PDB file of C-alpha atoms in Angstrom:
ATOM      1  CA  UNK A   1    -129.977  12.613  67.703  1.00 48.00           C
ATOM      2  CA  UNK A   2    -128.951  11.005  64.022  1.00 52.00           C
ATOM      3  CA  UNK A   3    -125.604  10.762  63.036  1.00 53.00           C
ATOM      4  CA  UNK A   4    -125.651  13.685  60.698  1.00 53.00           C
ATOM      5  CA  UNK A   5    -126.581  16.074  63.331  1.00 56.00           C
ATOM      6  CA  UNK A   6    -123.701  14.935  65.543  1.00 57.00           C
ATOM      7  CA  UNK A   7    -121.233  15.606  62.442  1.00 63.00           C
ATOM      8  CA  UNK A   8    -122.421  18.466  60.927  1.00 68.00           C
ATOM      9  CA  UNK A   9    -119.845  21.418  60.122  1.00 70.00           C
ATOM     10  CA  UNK A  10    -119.562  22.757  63.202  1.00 73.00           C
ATOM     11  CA  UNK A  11    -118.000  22.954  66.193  1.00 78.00           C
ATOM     12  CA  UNK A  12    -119.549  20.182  68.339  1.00 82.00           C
ATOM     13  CA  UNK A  13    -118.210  17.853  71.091  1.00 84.00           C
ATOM     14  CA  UNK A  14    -118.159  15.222  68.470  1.00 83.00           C
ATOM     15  CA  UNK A  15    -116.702  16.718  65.755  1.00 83.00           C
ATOM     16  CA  UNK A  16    -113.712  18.508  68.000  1.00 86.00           C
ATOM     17  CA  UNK A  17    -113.191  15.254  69.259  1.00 88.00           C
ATOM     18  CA  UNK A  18    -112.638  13.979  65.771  1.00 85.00           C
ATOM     19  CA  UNK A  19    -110.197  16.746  65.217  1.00 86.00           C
ATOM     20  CA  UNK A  20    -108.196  15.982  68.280  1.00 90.00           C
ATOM     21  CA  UNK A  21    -108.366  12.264  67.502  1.00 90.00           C
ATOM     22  CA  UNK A  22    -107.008  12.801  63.967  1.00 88.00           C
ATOM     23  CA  UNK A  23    -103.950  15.035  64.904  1.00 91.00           C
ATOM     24  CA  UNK A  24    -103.157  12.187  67.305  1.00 93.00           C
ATOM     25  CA  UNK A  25    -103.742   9.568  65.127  1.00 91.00           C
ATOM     26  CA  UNK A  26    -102.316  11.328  62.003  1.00 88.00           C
ATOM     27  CA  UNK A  27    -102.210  14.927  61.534  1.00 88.00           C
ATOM     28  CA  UNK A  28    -103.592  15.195  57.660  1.00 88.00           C
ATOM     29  CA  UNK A  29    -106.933  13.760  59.454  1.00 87.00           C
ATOM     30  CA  UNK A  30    -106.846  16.538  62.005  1.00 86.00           C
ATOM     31  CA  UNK A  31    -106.844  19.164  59.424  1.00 89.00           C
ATOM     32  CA  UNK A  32    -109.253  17.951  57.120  1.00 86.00           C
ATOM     33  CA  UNK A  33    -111.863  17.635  59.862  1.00 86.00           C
ATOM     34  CA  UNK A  34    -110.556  21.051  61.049  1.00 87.00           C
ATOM     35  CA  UNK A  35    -111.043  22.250  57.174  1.00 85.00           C
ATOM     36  CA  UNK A  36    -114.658  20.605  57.313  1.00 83.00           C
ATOM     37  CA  UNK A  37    -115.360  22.401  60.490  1.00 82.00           C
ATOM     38  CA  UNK A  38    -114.732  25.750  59.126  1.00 82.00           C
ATOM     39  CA  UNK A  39    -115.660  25.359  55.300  1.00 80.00           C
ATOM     40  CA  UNK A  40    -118.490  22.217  55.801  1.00 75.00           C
ATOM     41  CA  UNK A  41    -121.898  24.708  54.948  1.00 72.00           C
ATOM     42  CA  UNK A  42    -119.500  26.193  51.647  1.00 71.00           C
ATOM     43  CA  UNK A  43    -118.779  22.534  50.455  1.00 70.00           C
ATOM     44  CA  UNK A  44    -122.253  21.720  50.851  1.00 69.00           C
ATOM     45  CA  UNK A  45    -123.267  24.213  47.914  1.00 71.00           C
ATOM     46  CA  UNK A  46    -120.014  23.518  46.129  1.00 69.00           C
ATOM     47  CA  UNK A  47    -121.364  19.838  45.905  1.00 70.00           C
ATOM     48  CA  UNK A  48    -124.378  20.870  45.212  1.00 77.00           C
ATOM     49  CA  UNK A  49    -123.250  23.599  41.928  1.00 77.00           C
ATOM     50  CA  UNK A  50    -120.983  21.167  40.783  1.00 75.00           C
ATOM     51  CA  UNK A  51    -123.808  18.521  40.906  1.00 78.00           C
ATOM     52  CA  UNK A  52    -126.156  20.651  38.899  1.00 80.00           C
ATOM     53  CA  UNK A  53    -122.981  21.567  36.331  1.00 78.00           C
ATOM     54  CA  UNK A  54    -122.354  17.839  35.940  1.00 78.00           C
ATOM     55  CA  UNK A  55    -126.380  17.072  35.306  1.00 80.00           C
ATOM     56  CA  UNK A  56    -126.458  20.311  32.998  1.00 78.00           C
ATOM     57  CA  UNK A  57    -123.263  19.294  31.219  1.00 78.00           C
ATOM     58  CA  UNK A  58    -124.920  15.370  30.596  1.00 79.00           C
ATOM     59  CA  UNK A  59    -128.123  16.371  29.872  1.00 77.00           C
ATOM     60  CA  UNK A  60    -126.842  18.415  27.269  1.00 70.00           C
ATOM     61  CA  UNK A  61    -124.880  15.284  25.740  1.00 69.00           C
ATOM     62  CA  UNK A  62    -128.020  13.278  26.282  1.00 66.00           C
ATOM     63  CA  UNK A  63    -129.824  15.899  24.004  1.00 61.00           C
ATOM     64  CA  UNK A  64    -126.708  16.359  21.439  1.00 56.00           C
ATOM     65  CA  UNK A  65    -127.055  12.309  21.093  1.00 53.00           C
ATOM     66  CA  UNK A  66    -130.600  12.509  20.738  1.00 49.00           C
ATOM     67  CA  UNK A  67    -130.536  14.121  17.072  1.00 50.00           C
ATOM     68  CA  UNK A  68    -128.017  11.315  15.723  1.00 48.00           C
ATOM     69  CA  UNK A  69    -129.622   8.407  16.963  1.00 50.00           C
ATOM     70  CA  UNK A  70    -131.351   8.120  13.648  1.00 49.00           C
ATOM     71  CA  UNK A  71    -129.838   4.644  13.785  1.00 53.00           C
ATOM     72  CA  UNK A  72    -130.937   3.622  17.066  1.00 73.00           C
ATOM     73  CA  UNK A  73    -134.670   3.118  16.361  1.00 81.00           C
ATOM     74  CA  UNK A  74    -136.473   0.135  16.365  1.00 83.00           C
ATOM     75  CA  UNK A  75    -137.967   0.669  13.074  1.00 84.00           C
ATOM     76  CA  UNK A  76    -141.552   0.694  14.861  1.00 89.00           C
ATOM     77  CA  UNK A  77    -143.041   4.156  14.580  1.00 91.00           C
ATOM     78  CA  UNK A  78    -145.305   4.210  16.742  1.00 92.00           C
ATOM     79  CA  UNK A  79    -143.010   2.732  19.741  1.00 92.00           C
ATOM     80  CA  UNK A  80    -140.445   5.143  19.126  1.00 91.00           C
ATOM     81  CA  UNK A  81    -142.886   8.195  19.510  1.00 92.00           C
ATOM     82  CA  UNK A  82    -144.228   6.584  22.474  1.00 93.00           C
ATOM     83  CA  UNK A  83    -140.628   5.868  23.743  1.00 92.00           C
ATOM     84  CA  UNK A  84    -139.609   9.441  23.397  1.00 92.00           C
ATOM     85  CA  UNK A  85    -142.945  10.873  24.855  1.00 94.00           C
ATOM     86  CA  UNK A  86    -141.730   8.877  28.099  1.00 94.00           C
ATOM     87  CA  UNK A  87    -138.378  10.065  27.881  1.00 94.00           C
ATOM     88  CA  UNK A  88    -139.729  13.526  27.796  1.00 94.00           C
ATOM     89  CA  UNK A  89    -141.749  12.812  30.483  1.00 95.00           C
ATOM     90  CA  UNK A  90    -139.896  11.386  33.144  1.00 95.00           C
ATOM     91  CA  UNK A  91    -137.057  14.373  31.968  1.00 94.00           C
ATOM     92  CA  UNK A  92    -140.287  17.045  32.854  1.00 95.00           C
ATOM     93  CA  UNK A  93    -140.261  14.614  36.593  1.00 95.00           C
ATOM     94  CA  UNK A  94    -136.419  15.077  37.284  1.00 95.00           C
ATOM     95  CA  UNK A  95    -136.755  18.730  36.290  1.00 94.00           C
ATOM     96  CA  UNK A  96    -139.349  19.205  39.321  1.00 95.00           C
ATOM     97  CA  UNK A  97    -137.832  16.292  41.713  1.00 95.00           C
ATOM     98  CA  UNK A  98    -134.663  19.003  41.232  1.00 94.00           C
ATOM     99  CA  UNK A  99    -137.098  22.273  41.619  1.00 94.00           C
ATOM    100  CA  UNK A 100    -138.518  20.503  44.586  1.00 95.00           C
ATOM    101  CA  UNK A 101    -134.945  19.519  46.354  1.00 94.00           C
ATOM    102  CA  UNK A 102    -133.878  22.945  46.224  1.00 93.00           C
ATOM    103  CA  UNK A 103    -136.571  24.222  47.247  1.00 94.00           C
ATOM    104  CA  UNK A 104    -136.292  21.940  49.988  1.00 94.00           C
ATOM    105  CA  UNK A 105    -132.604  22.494  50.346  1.00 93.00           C
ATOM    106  CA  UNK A 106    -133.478  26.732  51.001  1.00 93.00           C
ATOM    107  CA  UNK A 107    -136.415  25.570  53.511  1.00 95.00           C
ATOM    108  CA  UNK A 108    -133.904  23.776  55.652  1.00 93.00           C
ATOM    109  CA  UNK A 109    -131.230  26.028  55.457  1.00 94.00           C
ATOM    110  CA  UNK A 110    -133.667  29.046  56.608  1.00 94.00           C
ATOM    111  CA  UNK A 111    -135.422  26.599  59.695  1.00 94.00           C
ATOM    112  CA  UNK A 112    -131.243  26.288  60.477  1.00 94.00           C
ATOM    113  CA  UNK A 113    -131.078  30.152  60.813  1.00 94.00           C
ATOM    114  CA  UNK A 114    -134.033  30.552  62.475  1.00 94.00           C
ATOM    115  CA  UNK A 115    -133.301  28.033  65.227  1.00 93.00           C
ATOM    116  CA  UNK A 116    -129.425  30.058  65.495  1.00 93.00           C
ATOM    117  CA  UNK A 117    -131.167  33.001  65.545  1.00 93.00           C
ATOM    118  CA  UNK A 118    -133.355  31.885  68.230  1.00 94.00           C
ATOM    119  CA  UNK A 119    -130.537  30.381  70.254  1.00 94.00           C
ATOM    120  CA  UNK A 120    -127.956  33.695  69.977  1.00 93.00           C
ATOM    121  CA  UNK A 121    -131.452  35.218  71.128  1.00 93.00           C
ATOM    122  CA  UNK A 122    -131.695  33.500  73.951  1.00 93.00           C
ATOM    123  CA  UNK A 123    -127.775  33.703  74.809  1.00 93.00           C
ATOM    124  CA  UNK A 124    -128.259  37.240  74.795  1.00 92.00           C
ATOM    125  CA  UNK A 125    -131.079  37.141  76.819  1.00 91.00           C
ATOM    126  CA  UNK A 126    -129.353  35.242  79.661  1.00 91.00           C
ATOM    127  CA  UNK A 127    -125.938  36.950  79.454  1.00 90.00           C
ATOM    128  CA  UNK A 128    -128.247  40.098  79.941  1.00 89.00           C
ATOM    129  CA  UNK A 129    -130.170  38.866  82.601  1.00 89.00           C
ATOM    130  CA  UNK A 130    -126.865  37.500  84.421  1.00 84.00           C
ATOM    131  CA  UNK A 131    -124.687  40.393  84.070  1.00 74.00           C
ATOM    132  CA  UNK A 132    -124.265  42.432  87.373  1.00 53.00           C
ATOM    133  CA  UNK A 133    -124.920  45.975  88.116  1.00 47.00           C
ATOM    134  CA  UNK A 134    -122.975  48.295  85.599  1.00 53.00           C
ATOM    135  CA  UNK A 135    -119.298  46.828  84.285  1.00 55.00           C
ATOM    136  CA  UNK A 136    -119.086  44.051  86.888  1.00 54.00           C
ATOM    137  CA  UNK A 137    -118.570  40.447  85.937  1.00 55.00           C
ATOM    138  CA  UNK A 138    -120.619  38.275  84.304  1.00 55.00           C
ATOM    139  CA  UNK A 139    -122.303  36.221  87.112  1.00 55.00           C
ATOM    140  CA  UNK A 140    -122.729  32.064  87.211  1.00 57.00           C
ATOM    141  CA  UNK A 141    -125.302  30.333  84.584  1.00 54.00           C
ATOM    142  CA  UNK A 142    -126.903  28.516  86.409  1.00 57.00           C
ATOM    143  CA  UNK A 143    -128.960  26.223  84.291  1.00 53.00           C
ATOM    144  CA  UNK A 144    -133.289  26.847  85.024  1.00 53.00           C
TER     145      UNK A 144
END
């Protein structure tokens, strides 16, 4: 198991631990990791918009800068059309790299339902399977 599946937003033996271990320590740190328990998947997309915001917001200086550069050119024709057909270019690449991550991004965050989906599944499956005859108790998991 990697170290980002051991802190991931939820609640895990490692990350209650934390909690615990930063009210002791120094309450502010046991909140925050109690805050990043509960709200770690929404600042995940937060960082994520506000990522994308920041890129749209630069790129859009980048091409606001790019009509008064007049005075930036190297007085070579040729190497400044070549120059900006590579800019364009490798702009084109980050534009898919981007497509790609968040395409990504939605593939791993539906392979995370599934797999909680699955799991609740199977909880439901066993507490079923366990329960008693009619309102009784739930009976003893015993692991298979």
């Amino acid at each position: 198991m990697n170290q980002s599946a051991l802190l991931r937003p939820d609640w895990t033996p490692a990350t209650i631990a934390l909690m615990i271990l930063g009210f002791v320590v120094f309450w502010p740190l046991g909140l925050a990791m109690l805050a990043y328990i509960i709200f770690g998947e929404r600042l995940r997309g937060f960082k994520r918009e506000a990522n994308n915001a920041a890129d749209g917001f630069f790129a859009g200086c980048r091409r606001s800068h790019g009509r008064y550069r007049h005075h930036f050119t190297t007085g070579n024709v040729a190497f400044d059309d070549w120059r900006k057909a590579e800019l364009d270019r490798l702009e084109e690449e980050r534009r898919k790299l981007d497509e790609m991550r968040e395409e990504f991004d939605s593939y791993v965050r539906e392979l995370r339902r599934a797999k909680d989906q699955d799991e609740f599944d199977r909880f439901m499956r066993d507490r079923k399977n366990t329960r008693r005859d009619g309102d009784g108790p739930v009976a003893e998991y015993q692991a298979p």
